[in-house]
Amino acid sequence: MATATAPTFDKGLANTVAAETQMSFIDGGKGVLEYVGIDIDSLARNSTFEETVYLLWNLKLPTRAELDAFCTELRAEYMLPAEMDALIRQFPRSTPPMHALRTMISALSMFDREADVNTPEANRRKALRIVAKTPALIARFDRHRKGKPFVDPQPDLTIAQNFLLMLNGELPTDAMAKALDVCLILHADHGLNASTFAARVTIATLSDMYSAITTAVGTLKGPLHGGANEEVMHMLNEIGTIDKVDAYMAGKLERKELIMGFGHRVYKAYDPRATYLKTFAKQVAADTGNLNLYEMSRRIEEIMDKAVAAKGIFPNVDFYSATTYYSLGLDLDLFTCMFALSRNSGWCGHCIEQLKGNRLIRPMADYIGPHGVPYVPMAERR
Ligand code: SDX
């Protein structure tokens, strides 16, 4: 039993360590992110999403044989249960994708006989299914809402290639698949962010992995967290052209409004994921005729650098992922689904970590209301 210490109120838990992890390390002051000790820039330049998922879950890089076996396991789980197609076709076409995704992840549990089996082996298999099946969930919902026929995943394609094939109905170019694969690497895990913490709270009650990931999807949806990338794109569209950026930003800063894609609870330096994404965003934007979006983003960054960098506010991962996803042809309201598609790997990894040395997560609340209040009969109430 942990020794009782005097409780302290840490609003937003900004200064509270609530878990130990071996997956990702963040140095917010220096702008460092490592997955199992490997710098995020090295992984983004050299790894693949599948290899990164293996690294996070096994705490080591795979040999060629291990990676091939892991990919074979993932690909065997690409397809959805047949009943899921019928369920997705019942969704209102106007459903916001993150509502659909939260529902679909939850629904997957009904077709998994191991849903409530909480052994490490069963949880690893469920983690694999969730990572392998989420691309099809998102793509099928998007095809449904557009009245298009579903496209099945191909067992010889990577997760990034398959997602773009299932979404667009045609194989992506190598450049497009690579760009998405890098985004998936960059979003895979990030310490105890809000949605990961939420997942840990859920699994710590010995509830099931599907419930934990459903919790995480709902938490990621918020614009202060994963929903920021979609808001960044709305901002760029609202500005319209680069000659309007300065006036727009002057107004926002004057009104002390939050600029989406900037600031971070932990990073008080440049988000290292934004560093690499920025170069990628420029390349993909140039290749797809969207360089104007990149140039507008750069101008916004210059203005923010002058205005708030001294306060430790810099671009975060969402700022340049917006231009990248838009250039890949994704609808704005799918951007946060992409974040979830990747973060499934971190969330599931943290669920498995939590169960290794589990203790129910149950903080305190400081009661600030009155005491000794009498119960007043209804007839006497005013
Ligand atoms: C993600 O935690 C993670 O790791 C998350 C994530 C992950 O990989 O899981 O990295 C992904 O969620 C990235 C963040 C995406 N969110 C946004 O881009 C939304 C905009 N950002 C802000 O809402 C804000 O920066 C937060 C919520 C991200 C962090 O805010 P904090 O730590 O609670 O800090 P705060 O709100 O107390 O702000 C401190 C000061 C305030 O000014 P003062 O009142 O002191 O004068 O900085 C200002 C804030 O107004 N500020 C901003 C700002 N972010 C903070 N001012 C303008 N624009 C911003 N974006």
PDB file of N, CA and C and ligand atoms in Angstrom, residues 11-12 14 26 33 35 186-196 220 222-229 231-232 252-253 256-268 271 273 304 308 311-319 339 343 347, ligand 1:
ATOM      1  N   LYS A  11      -3.977  21.294 -10.605  1.00  0.00           N
ATOM      2  CA  LYS A  11      -4.991  21.479 -11.662  1.00  0.00           C
ATOM      3  C   LYS A  11      -4.445  21.030 -13.019  1.00  0.00           C
ATOM      4  N   GLY A  12      -5.192  20.186 -13.674  1.00  0.00           N
ATOM      5  CA  GLY A  12      -4.758  19.665 -14.972  1.00  0.00           C
ATOM      6  C   GLY A  12      -3.670  18.620 -14.846  1.00  0.00           C
ATOM      7  N   ALA A  14      -0.698  18.867 -14.228  1.00  0.00           N
ATOM      8  CA  ALA A  14       0.488  19.257 -15.017  1.00  0.00           C
ATOM      9  C   ALA A  14       1.779  18.847 -14.318  1.00  0.00           C
ATOM     10  N   ILE A  26       9.708  12.149 -23.247  1.00  0.00           N
ATOM     11  CA  ILE A  26       9.591  13.520 -23.747  1.00  0.00           C
ATOM     12  C   ILE A  26      10.413  14.434 -22.851  1.00  0.00           C
ATOM     13  N   LEU A  33      11.702  13.901 -28.241  1.00  0.00           N
ATOM     14  CA  LEU A  33      10.773  12.781 -28.140  1.00  0.00           C
ATOM     15  C   LEU A  33      11.510  11.533 -28.604  1.00  0.00           C
ATOM     16  N   TYR A  35      11.060   7.145 -28.840  1.00  0.00           N
ATOM     17  CA  TYR A  35      10.271   5.920 -28.627  1.00  0.00           C
ATOM     18  C   TYR A  35      11.262   4.831 -28.211  1.00  0.00           C
ATOM     19  N   LEU A 186       4.815   9.467 -36.428  1.00  0.00           N
ATOM     20  CA  LEU A 186       4.946  10.644 -35.565  1.00  0.00           C
ATOM     21  C   LEU A 186       3.838  10.737 -34.520  1.00  0.00           C
ATOM     22  N   HIS A 187       2.668  10.125 -34.814  1.00  0.00           N
ATOM     23  CA  HIS A 187       1.533  10.244 -33.892  1.00  0.00           C
ATOM     24  C   HIS A 187       1.351   9.028 -32.987  1.00  0.00           C
ATOM     25  N   ALA A 188       2.265   8.051 -33.067  1.00  0.00           N
ATOM     26  CA  ALA A 188       1.987   6.746 -32.447  1.00  0.00           C
ATOM     27  C   ALA A 188       1.885   6.784 -30.928  1.00  0.00           C
ATOM     28  N   ASP A 189       2.790   7.481 -30.261  1.00  0.00           N
ATOM     29  CA  ASP A 189       2.739   7.515 -28.797  1.00  0.00           C
ATOM     30  C   ASP A 189       3.304   8.835 -28.293  1.00  0.00           C
ATOM     31  N   HIS A 190       2.856   9.249 -27.121  1.00  0.00           N
ATOM     32  CA  HIS A 190       3.339  10.536 -26.621  1.00  0.00           C
ATOM     33  C   HIS A 190       3.138  10.673 -25.119  1.00  0.00           C
ATOM     34  N   GLY A 191       3.733   9.778 -24.357  1.00  0.00           N
ATOM     35  CA  GLY A 191       3.648   9.866 -22.898  1.00  0.00           C
ATOM     36  C   GLY A 191       2.217   9.810 -22.399  1.00  0.00           C
ATOM     37  N   LEU A 192       1.968  10.556 -21.325  1.00  0.00           N
ATOM     38  CA  LEU A 192       0.650  10.413 -20.694  1.00  0.00           C
ATOM     39  C   LEU A 192      -0.262  11.565 -21.111  1.00  0.00           C
ATOM     40  N   ASN A 193      -0.443  11.721 -22.429  1.00  0.00           N
ATOM     41  CA  ASN A 193      -1.380  12.729 -22.940  1.00  0.00           C
ATOM     42  C   ASN A 193      -2.783  12.372 -22.487  1.00  0.00           C
ATOM     43  N   ALA A 194      -3.702  13.310 -22.652  1.00  0.00           N
ATOM     44  CA  ALA A 194      -5.039  13.170 -22.078  1.00  0.00           C
ATOM     45  C   ALA A 194      -5.727  11.864 -22.485  1.00  0.00           C
ATOM     46  N   SER A 195      -5.661  11.519 -23.769  1.00  0.00           N
ATOM     47  CA  SER A 195      -6.398  10.317 -24.222  1.00  0.00           C
ATOM     48  C   SER A 195      -5.727   9.040 -23.731  1.00  0.00           C
ATOM     49  N   THR A 196      -4.403   9.056 -23.631  1.00  0.00           N
ATOM     50  CA  THR A 196      -3.695   7.879 -23.110  1.00  0.00           C
ATOM     51  C   THR A 196      -3.987   7.703 -21.622  1.00  0.00           C
ATOM     52  N   LEU A 220      -9.646  12.059 -27.302  1.00  0.00           N
ATOM     53  CA  LEU A 220      -8.831  12.658 -28.367  1.00  0.00           C
ATOM     54  C   LEU A 220      -9.634  13.654 -29.187  1.00  0.00           C
ATOM     55  N   GLY A 222     -11.478  16.079 -28.547  1.00  0.00           N
ATOM     56  CA  GLY A 222     -11.528  17.481 -28.113  1.00  0.00           C
ATOM     57  C   GLY A 222     -10.537  18.379 -28.831  1.00  0.00           C
ATOM     58  N   PRO A 223     -10.934  19.622 -29.188  1.00  0.00           N
ATOM     59  CA  PRO A 223     -10.048  20.527 -29.937  1.00  0.00           C
ATOM     60  C   PRO A 223      -8.811  20.971 -29.155  1.00  0.00           C
ATOM     61  N   LEU A 224      -8.792  20.800 -27.861  1.00  0.00           N
ATOM     62  CA  LEU A 224      -7.554  21.119 -27.123  1.00  0.00           C
ATOM     63  C   LEU A 224      -6.559  19.981 -27.238  1.00  0.00           C
ATOM     64  N   HIS A 225      -6.997  18.863 -27.785  1.00  0.00           N
ATOM     65  CA  HIS A 225      -6.135  17.667 -27.896  1.00  0.00           C
ATOM     66  C   HIS A 225      -6.057  17.260 -29.362  1.00  0.00           C
ATOM     67  N   GLY A 226      -6.565  16.140 -29.728  1.00  0.00           N
ATOM     68  CA  GLY A 226      -6.403  15.650 -31.096  1.00  0.00           C
ATOM     69  C   GLY A 226      -7.219  16.415 -32.119  1.00  0.00           C
ATOM     70  N   GLY A 227      -8.257  17.076 -31.686  1.00  0.00           N
ATOM     71  CA  GLY A 227      -9.126  17.781 -32.637  1.00  0.00           C
ATOM     72  C   GLY A 227      -8.501  19.053 -33.188  1.00  0.00           C
ATOM     73  N   ALA A 228      -7.302  19.396 -32.717  1.00  0.00           N
ATOM     74  CA  ALA A 228      -6.675  20.664 -33.134  1.00  0.00           C
ATOM     75  C   ALA A 228      -6.303  20.669 -34.609  1.00  0.00           C
ATOM     76  N   ASN A 229      -5.909  19.507 -35.150  1.00  0.00           N
ATOM     77  CA  ASN A 229      -5.445  19.518 -36.550  1.00  0.00           C
ATOM     78  C   ASN A 229      -6.564  19.918 -37.509  1.00  0.00           C
ATOM     79  N   GLU A 231      -9.022  21.881 -36.690  1.00  0.00           N
ATOM     80  CA  GLU A 231      -9.237  23.322 -36.455  1.00  0.00           C
ATOM     81  C   GLU A 231      -8.178  24.160 -37.175  1.00  0.00           C
ATOM     82  N   VAL A 232      -6.959  23.639 -37.275  1.00  0.00           N
ATOM     83  CA  VAL A 232      -5.896  24.369 -37.995  1.00  0.00           C
ATOM     84  C   VAL A 232      -6.316  24.565 -39.449  1.00  0.00           C
ATOM     85  N   LYS A 252      -6.703  37.863 -33.885  1.00  0.00           N
ATOM     86  CA  LYS A 252      -6.773  36.723 -32.947  1.00  0.00           C
ATOM     87  C   LYS A 252      -5.932  37.006 -31.713  1.00  0.00           C
ATOM     88  N   LEU A 253      -4.725  37.521 -31.933  1.00  0.00           N
ATOM     89  CA  LEU A 253      -3.824  37.789 -30.798  1.00  0.00           C
ATOM     90  C   LEU A 253      -4.358  38.926 -29.947  1.00  0.00           C
ATOM     91  N   LYS A 256      -6.791  37.723 -27.717  1.00  0.00           N
ATOM     92  CA  LYS A 256      -6.217  36.661 -26.870  1.00  0.00           C
ATOM     93  C   LYS A 256      -6.861  35.307 -27.139  1.00  0.00           C
ATOM     94  N   GLU A 257      -7.177  35.054 -28.408  1.00  0.00           N
ATOM     95  CA  GLU A 257      -7.770  33.758 -28.760  1.00  0.00           C
ATOM     96  C   GLU A 257      -6.688  32.713 -28.994  1.00  0.00           C
ATOM     97  N   LEU A 258      -6.992  31.441 -28.661  1.00  0.00           N
ATOM     98  CA  LEU A 258      -6.038  30.361 -28.873  1.00  0.00           C
ATOM     99  C   LEU A 258      -5.815  30.145 -30.366  1.00  0.00           C
ATOM    100  N   ILE A 259      -4.572  29.944 -30.747  1.00  0.00           N
ATOM    101  CA  ILE A 259      -4.261  29.606 -32.141  1.00  0.00           C
ATOM    102  C   ILE A 259      -4.048  28.092 -32.187  1.00  0.00           C
ATOM    103  N   MET A 260      -4.935  27.392 -32.859  1.00  0.00           N
ATOM    104  CA  MET A 260      -4.876  25.935 -32.909  1.00  0.00           C
ATOM    105  C   MET A 260      -3.577  25.467 -33.584  1.00  0.00           C
ATOM    106  N   GLY A 261      -3.004  24.387 -33.022  1.00  0.00           N
ATOM    107  CA  GLY A 261      -1.745  23.899 -33.575  1.00  0.00           C
ATOM    108  C   GLY A 261      -0.533  24.491 -32.918  1.00  0.00           C
ATOM    109  N   PHE A 262      -0.772  25.350 -31.920  1.00  0.00           N
ATOM    110  CA  PHE A 262       0.352  25.938 -31.173  1.00  0.00           C
ATOM    111  C   PHE A 262       0.186  25.661 -29.684  1.00  0.00           C
ATOM    112  N   GLY A 263       1.322  25.646 -29.010  1.00  0.00           N
ATOM    113  CA  GLY A 263       1.296  25.443 -27.566  1.00  0.00           C
ATOM    114  C   GLY A 263       1.227  23.972 -27.223  1.00  0.00           C
ATOM    115  N   HIS A 264       1.668  23.667 -26.014  1.00  0.00           N
ATOM    116  CA  HIS A 264       1.673  22.265 -25.584  1.00  0.00           C
ATOM    117  C   HIS A 264       1.865  22.229 -24.076  1.00  0.00           C
ATOM    118  N   ARG A 265       1.197  21.269 -23.437  1.00  0.00           N
ATOM    119  CA  ARG A 265       1.323  21.147 -21.998  1.00  0.00           C
ATOM    120  C   ARG A 265       2.763  20.796 -21.601  1.00  0.00           C
ATOM    121  N   VAL A 266       3.442  20.044 -22.422  1.00  0.00           N
ATOM    122  CA  VAL A 266       4.795  19.592 -22.042  1.00  0.00           C
ATOM    123  C   VAL A 266       5.886  20.331 -22.815  1.00  0.00           C
ATOM    124  N   TYR A 267       5.737  20.455 -24.137  1.00  0.00           N
ATOM    125  CA  TYR A 267       6.790  21.113 -24.916  1.00  0.00           C
ATOM    126  C   TYR A 267       6.791  22.621 -24.668  1.00  0.00           C
ATOM    127  N   LYS A 268       7.887  23.122 -24.206  1.00  0.00           N
ATOM    128  CA  LYS A 268       8.068  24.590 -24.136  1.00  0.00           C
ATOM    129  C   LYS A 268       9.172  24.952 -25.120  1.00  0.00           C
ATOM    130  N   ASP A 271       7.994  21.403 -30.879  1.00  0.00           N
ATOM    131  CA  ASP A 271       7.582  19.991 -30.873  1.00  0.00           C
ATOM    132  C   ASP A 271       8.410  19.261 -31.937  1.00  0.00           C
ATOM    133  N   ARG A 273       8.120  16.624 -33.400  1.00  0.00           N
ATOM    134  CA  ARG A 273       7.320  16.008 -34.470  1.00  0.00           C
ATOM    135  C   ARG A 273       6.971  17.052 -35.537  1.00  0.00           C
ATOM    136  N   MET A 304       3.625  34.067 -34.852  1.00  0.00           N
ATOM    137  CA  MET A 304       3.535  33.490 -33.502  1.00  0.00           C
ATOM    138  C   MET A 304       4.899  33.473 -32.836  1.00  0.00           C
ATOM    139  N   VAL A 308       4.680  35.018 -29.224  1.00  0.00           N
ATOM    140  CA  VAL A 308       4.525  34.153 -28.030  1.00  0.00           C
ATOM    141  C   VAL A 308       5.626  33.115 -27.812  1.00  0.00           C
ATOM    142  N   LYS A 311       6.980  32.895 -24.518  1.00  0.00           N
ATOM    143  CA  LYS A 311       6.169  32.226 -23.476  1.00  0.00           C
ATOM    144  C   LYS A 311       6.253  30.710 -23.613  1.00  0.00           C
ATOM    145  N   GLY A 312       7.110  30.244 -24.520  1.00  0.00           N
ATOM    146  CA  GLY A 312       7.242  28.795 -24.714  1.00  0.00           C
ATOM    147  C   GLY A 312       6.147  28.204 -25.560  1.00  0.00           C
ATOM    148  N   ILE A 313       5.564  29.069 -26.426  1.00  0.00           N
ATOM    149  CA  ILE A 313       4.486  28.565 -27.298  1.00  0.00           C
ATOM    150  C   ILE A 313       5.022  28.419 -28.724  1.00  0.00           C
ATOM    151  N   PHE A 314       5.063  27.195 -29.195  1.00  0.00           N
ATOM    152  CA  PHE A 314       5.611  26.861 -30.520  1.00  0.00           C
ATOM    153  C   PHE A 314       4.613  25.969 -31.252  1.00  0.00           C
ATOM    154  N   PRO A 315       4.835  25.740 -32.536  1.00  0.00           N
ATOM    155  CA  PRO A 315       3.945  24.810 -33.246  1.00  0.00           C
ATOM    156  C   PRO A 315       4.008  23.428 -32.599  1.00  0.00           C
ATOM    157  N   ASN A 316       2.873  22.740 -32.563  1.00  0.00           N
ATOM    158  CA  ASN A 316       2.868  21.354 -32.099  1.00  0.00           C
ATOM    159  C   ASN A 316       2.579  20.446 -33.286  1.00  0.00           C
ATOM    160  N   VAL A 317       2.472  19.184 -33.031  1.00  0.00           N
ATOM    161  CA  VAL A 317       2.357  18.179 -34.102  1.00  0.00           C
ATOM    162  C   VAL A 317       1.176  18.466 -35.016  1.00  0.00           C
ATOM    163  N   ASP A 318       0.139  19.101 -34.461  1.00  0.00           N
ATOM    164  CA  ASP A 318      -1.079  19.304 -35.256  1.00  0.00           C
ATOM    165  C   ASP A 318      -0.945  20.393 -36.303  1.00  0.00           C
ATOM    166  N   PHE A 319       0.029  21.299 -36.101  1.00  0.00           N
ATOM    167  CA  PHE A 319       0.062  22.468 -36.987  1.00  0.00           C
ATOM    168  C   PHE A 319       0.406  22.090 -38.419  1.00  0.00           C
ATOM    169  N   PHE A 339      -5.248  10.637 -36.529  1.00  0.00           N
ATOM    170  CA  PHE A 339      -4.503  10.701 -35.269  1.00  0.00           C
ATOM    171  C   PHE A 339      -4.830   9.432 -34.451  1.00  0.00           C
ATOM    172  N   ARG A 343      -2.558   6.529 -32.999  1.00  0.00           N
ATOM    173  CA  ARG A 343      -2.410   6.490 -31.545  1.00  0.00           C
ATOM    174  C   ARG A 343      -2.994   5.237 -30.920  1.00  0.00           C
ATOM    175  N   TRP A 347      -2.049   3.836 -27.304  1.00  0.00           N
ATOM    176  CA  TRP A 347      -3.089   3.546 -26.320  1.00  0.00           C
ATOM    177  C   TRP A 347      -3.069   2.079 -25.888  1.00  0.00           C
TER     178      TRP A 347
HETATM  179  C1  SDX B   1      -1.916  17.447 -28.752  1.00  0.00           C
HETATM  180  O1  SDX B   1      -0.366  16.122 -24.299  1.00  0.00           O
HETATM  181  C2  SDX B   1       0.033  15.681 -25.434  1.00  0.00           C
HETATM  182  O2  SDX B   1       1.048  15.088 -25.557  1.00  0.00           O
HETATM  183  C3  SDX B   1      -0.911  16.005 -26.583  1.00  0.00           C
HETATM  184  C4  SDX B   1      -0.357  15.659 -27.964  1.00  0.00           C
HETATM  185  C5  SDX B   1      -0.217  14.163 -28.159  1.00  0.00           C
HETATM  186  O3  SDX B   1       0.614  13.766 -29.005  1.00  0.00           O
HETATM  187  O4  SDX B   1      -1.043  13.427 -27.550  1.00  0.00           O
HETATM  188  O5  SDX B   1       0.912  16.280 -28.147  1.00  0.00           O
HETATM  189  C6  SDX B   1      -1.308  16.147 -29.068  1.00  0.00           C
HETATM  190  O6  SDX B   1      -2.958  17.466 -28.137  1.00  0.00           O
HETATM  191  C7  SDX B   1      -1.177  18.709 -29.141  1.00  0.00           C
HETATM  192  C8  SDX B   1      -1.917  19.989 -28.670  1.00  0.00           C
HETATM  193  C9  SDX B   1      -3.019  20.295 -29.688  1.00  0.00           C
HETATM  194  N1  SDX B   1      -3.867  21.404 -29.159  1.00  0.00           N
HETATM  195  C10 SDX B   1      -3.843  22.623 -29.728  1.00  0.00           C
HETATM  196  O7  SDX B   1      -3.081  22.962 -30.639  1.00  0.00           O
HETATM  197  C11 SDX B   1      -4.872  23.592 -29.144  1.00  0.00           C
HETATM  198  C12 SDX B   1      -4.199  24.924 -28.856  1.00  0.00           C
HETATM  199  N2  SDX B   1      -3.267  24.744 -27.727  1.00  0.00           N
HETATM  200  C13 SDX B   1      -3.731  25.196 -26.431  1.00  0.00           C
HETATM  201  O8  SDX B   1      -5.090  24.880 -26.189  1.00  0.00           O
HETATM  202  C14 SDX B   1      -2.757  24.794 -25.321  1.00  0.00           C
HETATM  203  O9  SDX B   1      -1.498  25.090 -25.767  1.00  0.00           O
HETATM  204  C15 SDX B   1      -2.788  23.383 -24.754  1.00  0.00           C
HETATM  205  C16 SDX B   1      -4.136  22.992 -24.291  1.00  0.00           C
HETATM  206  C17 SDX B   1      -2.280  22.414 -25.768  1.00  0.00           C
HETATM  207  C18 SDX B   1      -1.840  23.371 -23.557  1.00  0.00           C
HETATM  208  O10 SDX B   1      -2.316  24.332 -22.699  1.00  0.00           O
HETATM  209  P1  SDX B   1      -1.882  24.396 -21.140  1.00  0.00           P
HETATM  210  O11 SDX B   1      -0.655  23.586 -20.899  1.00  0.00           O
HETATM  211  O12 SDX B   1      -3.076  24.100 -20.290  1.00  0.00           O
HETATM  212  O13 SDX B   1      -1.430  25.882 -20.999  1.00  0.00           O
HETATM  213  P2  SDX B   1      -2.405  27.075 -20.717  1.00  0.00           P
HETATM  214  O14 SDX B   1      -3.723  26.905 -21.416  1.00  0.00           O
HETATM  215  O15 SDX B   1      -2.401  27.283 -19.242  1.00  0.00           O
HETATM  216  O16 SDX B   1      -1.651  28.298 -21.464  1.00  0.00           O
HETATM  217  C19 SDX B   1      -0.569  29.002 -20.835  1.00  0.00           C
HETATM  218  C20 SDX B   1      -0.547  30.356 -21.516  1.00  0.00           C
HETATM  219  C21 SDX B   1      -1.921  31.055 -21.482  1.00  0.00           C
HETATM  220  O17 SDX B   1      -1.697  32.453 -21.564  1.00  0.00           O
HETATM  221  P3  SDX B   1      -1.812  33.300 -20.166  1.00  0.00           P
HETATM  222  O18 SDX B   1      -3.228  33.064 -19.648  1.00  0.00           O
HETATM  223  O19 SDX B   1      -0.731  32.726 -19.242  1.00  0.00           O
HETATM  224  O20 SDX B   1      -1.572  34.735 -20.599  1.00  0.00           O
HETATM  225  O21 SDX B   1      -0.218  30.220 -22.908  1.00  0.00           O
HETATM  226  C22 SDX B   1      -1.316  30.670 -23.690  1.00  0.00           C
HETATM  227  C23 SDX B   1      -2.537  30.645 -22.790  1.00  0.00           C
HETATM  228  O22 SDX B   1      -3.508  31.575 -23.260  1.00  0.00           O
HETATM  229  N3  SDX B   1      -1.494  29.730 -24.807  1.00  0.00           N
HETATM  230  C24 SDX B   1      -1.833  30.088 -26.042  1.00  0.00           C
HETATM  231  C25 SDX B   1      -1.900  28.887 -26.770  1.00  0.00           C
HETATM  232  N4  SDX B   1      -1.608  27.849 -25.961  1.00  0.00           N
HETATM  233  C26 SDX B   1      -1.360  28.383 -24.742  1.00  0.00           C
HETATM  234  N5  SDX B   1      -2.099  31.306 -26.586  1.00  0.00           N
HETATM  235  C27 SDX B   1      -2.438  31.299 -27.885  1.00  0.00           C
HETATM  236  N6  SDX B   1      -2.523  30.194 -28.673  1.00  0.00           N
HETATM  237  C28 SDX B   1      -2.251  28.992 -28.130  1.00  0.00           C
HETATM  238  N7  SDX B   1      -2.358  27.886 -28.884  1.00  0.00           N
END
